[in-house]
Each structure stands twice: as C-alpha cells, then as structure tokens.
Amino acid sequence: QYENGGGGDNNEEELGIQKSAPNYEASIHEALVRARERGEADESRVPVEKHNFVLAIRQKLGEKVPKKRSRASRGADDDDDLEVVNENNIDDVHKFKCPITGMLFEDPVRNKVCGHTYSRAGLMQMVKNRKKTCPVPGCANNRVSLEQVEGDDEMVLKVRRFKTREDAAKRRRELEYDDDNEGENERFTVIN
C-alpha cells in the first residue's frame, strides 16, 4: 500500500500539512495581550506583589511592605510612594546578632527548648567553656546543649536579606555623596 500507489498519491495540501512552520512567537504574544486585557478588566484581580501571602513573606524577611492607604487618600497620587519599612522594628540590627558573640549570625541555630537563636560557633564555644545557661537575659533555660538546637533557616534568610538591604543603602549613600561632590572637581580648567 505504501510503495507505489496505495496511499502515496495524496499531496501535502490535501492532508492539511502546512509547508511553513507556524509563528509561535506571535501566537504567544497575542495570547499574553489577550490575558493582560482580561486581567486589567477584572476588578477583583489582585496583583501578585499585593497578594497577602507575598506581603506576609516580604514582611517576615524584613522587606519593604507597601502601606495600605485609607479610602479617602486613594484618589491622591502623592501617597503612592509611601511604604512601611520599620513597622515592627524589622531592621533592628540586634535581632540579627548572636547573643553570645555579639556579631551578625553565622550558621544560626535555634534552641528547640526556649526558642532563642545563636551562632553555631558561639554556642560551641559556650558549651566548651561549660556554660549551660541561655545567654538571652531573662531566659530560664539553664541546660543549653548542642542536642537542643537545630538549624535556623528562617534566620539565615533574614540575615541575608538584612545584609542585602544594608549593601544597597550603602551604595545609595555613596552615589548621593558622589553626586554632591561632583561639582567640586570641576573648579579648575587645565589648558595645554
């Protein structure tokens, strides 16, 4: 059937096969435009960056969280850039420091008994020196041991985000300083 005659007489057009490949990029672009138009028309749609789950994660990591405005101020454009940064002392540097070493947490571990966090190296030094009382003032845990602790992944993320924010603030300050001092170097003109 497939050799000389049976099914080989049909040409490509009769079978509905296109000779050129479809334009997938244009199809995807059109689908995105249609979806965007539907999303903009849907008033109940919440943008991802304003979704409660995303806001909660950002706040937990110490990120800037957009301030919720009252209904009366929603019409004014002046309030659009207001953000709550330090609502719950999120950037309090002391929250990211080990109570034993006094330094930013390195390899943080959380005590399963009292819930306090320490740097692993600081805790190991404390245990090596045979101190067993939790170093956090007011804590009643007087039997701190390496068996009581587990890795604190949440604090790892918080410290990482804190360092990122501090580096960004430092870069902003340096840029502002450079912009302020830019004119000082242009007082003299060198003529050859």
Protein backbone atom coordinates (compact mmCIF):
# COMPACT_ATOMS: atom_id res chain seq x y z
CA GLN A 1 0.00 0.00 0.00
CA TYR A 2 2.83 2.45 0.79
CA GLU A 3 5.11 1.61 -2.10
CA ASN A 4 3.71 2.60 -5.48
CA GLY A 5 0.24 3.71 -5.38
CA GLY A 6 -1.82 2.90 -2.29
CA GLY A 7 -1.57 5.88 0.00
CA GLY A 8 1.19 7.85 -1.69
CA ASP A 9 -0.98 9.74 -4.21
CA ASN A 10 -2.24 12.39 -1.77
CA ASN A 11 -0.25 15.60 -1.79
CA GLU A 12 0.53 17.73 1.29
CA GLU A 13 -2.28 20.22 0.72
CA GLU A 14 -4.94 17.51 0.69
CA LEU A 15 -3.63 16.20 4.01
CA GLY A 16 -3.72 19.68 5.54
CA ILE A 17 0.03 19.88 6.16
CA GLN A 18 1.48 23.38 6.04
CA LYS A 19 4.76 23.90 4.26
CA SER A 20 5.97 26.66 6.64
CA ALA A 21 6.18 26.42 10.44
CA PRO A 22 3.60 28.39 12.45
CA ASN A 23 4.75 31.62 14.10
CA TYR A 24 4.78 30.53 17.73
CA GLU A 25 6.25 33.80 18.99
CA ALA A 26 3.36 35.81 17.50
CA SER A 27 0.82 33.34 18.89
CA ILE A 28 2.29 33.57 22.39
CA HIS A 29 2.44 37.37 22.20
CA GLU A 30 -1.23 37.55 21.14
CA ALA A 31 -2.25 35.19 23.96
CA LEU A 32 -0.37 37.34 26.50
CA VAL A 33 -2.02 40.51 25.21
CA ARG A 34 -5.46 38.89 25.48
CA ALA A 35 -4.72 37.64 29.01
CA ARG A 36 -3.42 41.05 30.07
CA GLU A 37 -6.56 42.74 28.71
CA ARG A 38 -8.78 40.27 30.56
CA GLY A 39 -6.77 40.78 33.77
CA GLU A 40 -6.95 44.56 33.58
CA ALA A 41 -10.68 44.41 33.03
CA ASP A 42 -11.17 42.10 36.04
CA GLU A 43 -11.53 44.43 39.04
CA SER A 44 -11.31 41.56 41.53
CA ARG A 45 -7.80 40.63 40.35
CA VAL A 46 -5.05 41.29 42.91
CA PRO A 47 -1.54 41.90 41.53
CA VAL A 48 0.99 39.34 42.76
CA GLU A 49 3.08 41.95 44.58
CA LYS A 50 0.00 42.99 46.61
CA HIS A 51 -1.24 39.48 47.43
CA ASN A 52 -1.47 38.84 51.19
CA PHE A 53 0.79 35.75 51.02
CA VAL A 54 3.56 37.69 49.23
CA LEU A 55 3.21 40.62 51.64
CA ALA A 56 3.48 38.27 54.62
CA ILE A 57 6.66 36.67 53.27
CA ARG A 58 8.20 40.05 52.49
CA GLN A 59 7.38 41.32 55.97
CA LYS A 60 8.77 38.14 57.58
CA LEU A 61 12.04 38.67 55.68
CA GLY A 62 12.15 42.34 56.68
CA GLU A 63 11.35 43.70 53.22
CA LYS A 64 9.54 46.92 52.45
CA VAL A 65 5.80 46.36 52.53
CA PRO A 66 3.52 48.85 50.75
CA LYS A 67 1.46 50.85 53.21
CA LYS A 68 -2.29 50.31 52.99
CA ARG A 69 -3.99 53.60 52.40
CA SER A 70 -7.39 54.71 53.59
CA ARG A 71 -10.23 55.01 51.09
CA ALA A 72 -10.10 58.81 51.34
CA SER A 73 -6.48 59.01 50.22
CA ARG A 74 -6.74 56.52 47.35
CA GLY A 75 -7.59 59.29 44.91
CA ALA A 76 -4.43 61.26 45.66
CA ASP A 77 -1.26 60.33 43.80
CA ASP A 78 1.01 61.80 46.49
CA ASP A 79 0.66 58.78 48.77
CA ASP A 80 1.54 56.15 46.16
CA ASP A 81 5.21 56.02 47.16
CA LEU A 82 4.67 55.70 50.93
CA GLU A 83 5.97 52.42 52.32
CA VAL A 84 6.18 50.98 55.81
CA VAL A 85 9.72 49.80 56.44
CA ASN A 86 10.24 49.64 60.15
CA GLU A 87 6.71 48.82 61.34
CA ASN A 88 7.74 46.11 63.83
CA ASN A 89 11.41 47.08 64.21
CA ILE A 90 12.12 44.74 61.33
CA ASP A 91 15.52 46.31 60.64
CA ASP A 92 16.62 46.31 64.27
CA VAL A 93 20.20 45.08 63.81
CA HIS A 94 20.18 43.48 67.26
CA LYS A 95 17.65 40.90 66.08
CA PHE A 96 20.29 39.62 63.65
CA LYS A 97 23.13 39.42 66.17
CA CYS A 98 24.14 36.40 68.20
CA PRO A 99 23.65 36.91 71.96
CA ILE A 100 26.91 35.02 72.57
CA THR A 101 29.30 36.59 70.02
CA GLY A 102 27.58 39.95 69.50
CA MET A 103 28.17 39.58 65.73
CA LEU A 104 25.69 39.01 62.91
CA PHE A 105 24.55 35.39 62.91
CA GLU A 106 26.85 32.96 61.14
CA ASP A 107 25.36 29.49 60.75
CA PRO A 108 22.43 30.28 63.09
CA VAL A 109 20.85 27.53 65.19
CA ARG A 110 17.59 27.76 67.15
CA ASN A 111 17.16 26.26 70.58
CA LYS A 112 14.13 23.92 70.48
CA VAL A 113 13.54 24.36 74.22
CA CYS A 114 13.50 28.14 74.65
CA GLY A 115 13.28 29.27 71.00
CA HIS A 116 16.35 31.55 71.08
CA THR A 117 18.84 31.66 68.21
CA TYR A 118 22.64 31.57 68.45
CA SER A 119 25.58 31.26 66.06
CA ARG A 120 26.75 27.66 65.99
CA ALA A 121 30.38 28.64 66.64
CA GLY A 122 29.39 30.83 69.62
CA LEU A 123 27.26 28.06 71.10
CA MET A 124 30.04 25.50 70.65
CA GLN A 125 32.47 27.84 72.44
CA MET A 126 29.95 28.41 75.23
CA VAL A 127 29.41 24.66 75.69
CA LYS A 128 33.17 24.07 75.54
CA ASN A 129 33.56 26.56 78.41
CA ARG A 130 30.93 24.53 80.31
CA LYS A 131 28.39 27.33 80.45
CA LYS A 132 24.89 25.91 80.27
CA THR A 133 22.62 28.93 80.87
CA CYS A 134 20.93 30.51 77.84
CA PRO A 135 22.72 33.84 77.20
CA VAL A 136 19.46 35.70 76.49
CA PRO A 137 18.56 37.80 79.55
CA GLY A 138 15.52 36.51 81.41
CA CYS A 139 15.58 33.04 79.83
CA ALA A 140 15.01 30.21 82.30
CA ASN A 141 16.74 27.54 80.17
CA ASN A 142 19.75 26.54 82.27
CA ARG A 143 20.64 23.33 80.45
CA VAL A 144 21.63 24.54 76.96
CA SER A 145 23.31 21.82 74.92
CA LEU A 146 24.11 21.06 71.28
CA GLU A 147 21.34 18.43 71.29
CA GLN A 148 18.73 21.14 71.91
CA VAL A 149 19.49 23.10 68.73
CA GLU A 150 18.59 22.79 65.07
CA GLY A 151 19.49 24.86 62.00
CA ASP A 152 17.52 28.11 61.75
CA ASP A 153 16.83 28.54 58.01
CA GLU A 154 14.48 31.46 58.62
CA MET A 155 17.22 33.44 60.36
CA VAL A 156 19.65 32.59 57.55
CA LEU A 157 17.22 34.24 55.10
CA LYS A 158 16.60 37.22 57.39
CA VAL A 159 20.32 37.89 57.84
CA ARG A 160 20.95 37.53 54.11
CA ARG A 161 18.15 40.00 53.31
CA PHE A 162 19.39 42.39 56.01
CA LYS A 163 22.90 42.35 54.51
CA THR A 164 21.45 42.94 51.03
CA ARG A 165 19.44 45.93 52.27
CA GLU A 166 22.47 47.33 54.10
CA ASP A 167 24.66 46.98 51.00
CA ALA A 168 22.00 48.68 48.84
CA ALA A 169 21.69 51.55 51.35
CA LYS A 170 25.48 51.93 51.41
CA ARG A 171 25.60 52.08 47.59
CA ARG A 172 22.82 54.70 47.59
CA ARG A 173 24.71 56.82 50.14
CA GLU A 174 27.91 56.55 48.10
CA LEU A 175 26.10 57.59 44.93
CA GLU A 176 24.49 60.54 46.69
CA TYR A 177 27.89 61.56 48.08
CA ASP A 178 29.46 61.29 44.61
CA ASP A 179 26.63 63.38 43.13
CA ASP A 180 27.04 66.04 45.84
CA ASN A 181 30.80 66.29 45.34
CA GLU A 182 30.78 66.11 41.56
CA GLY A 183 30.99 69.88 41.08
CA GLU A 184 33.97 70.32 43.42
CA ASN A 185 36.39 68.69 40.98
CA GLU A 186 35.34 70.96 38.13
CA ARG A 187 36.61 74.28 39.57
CA PHE A 188 39.80 74.40 37.53
CA THR A 189 40.24 74.11 33.80
CA VAL A 190 43.53 72.76 32.51
CA ILE A 191 44.76 74.44 29.30
CA ASN A 192 47.58 72.84 27.36
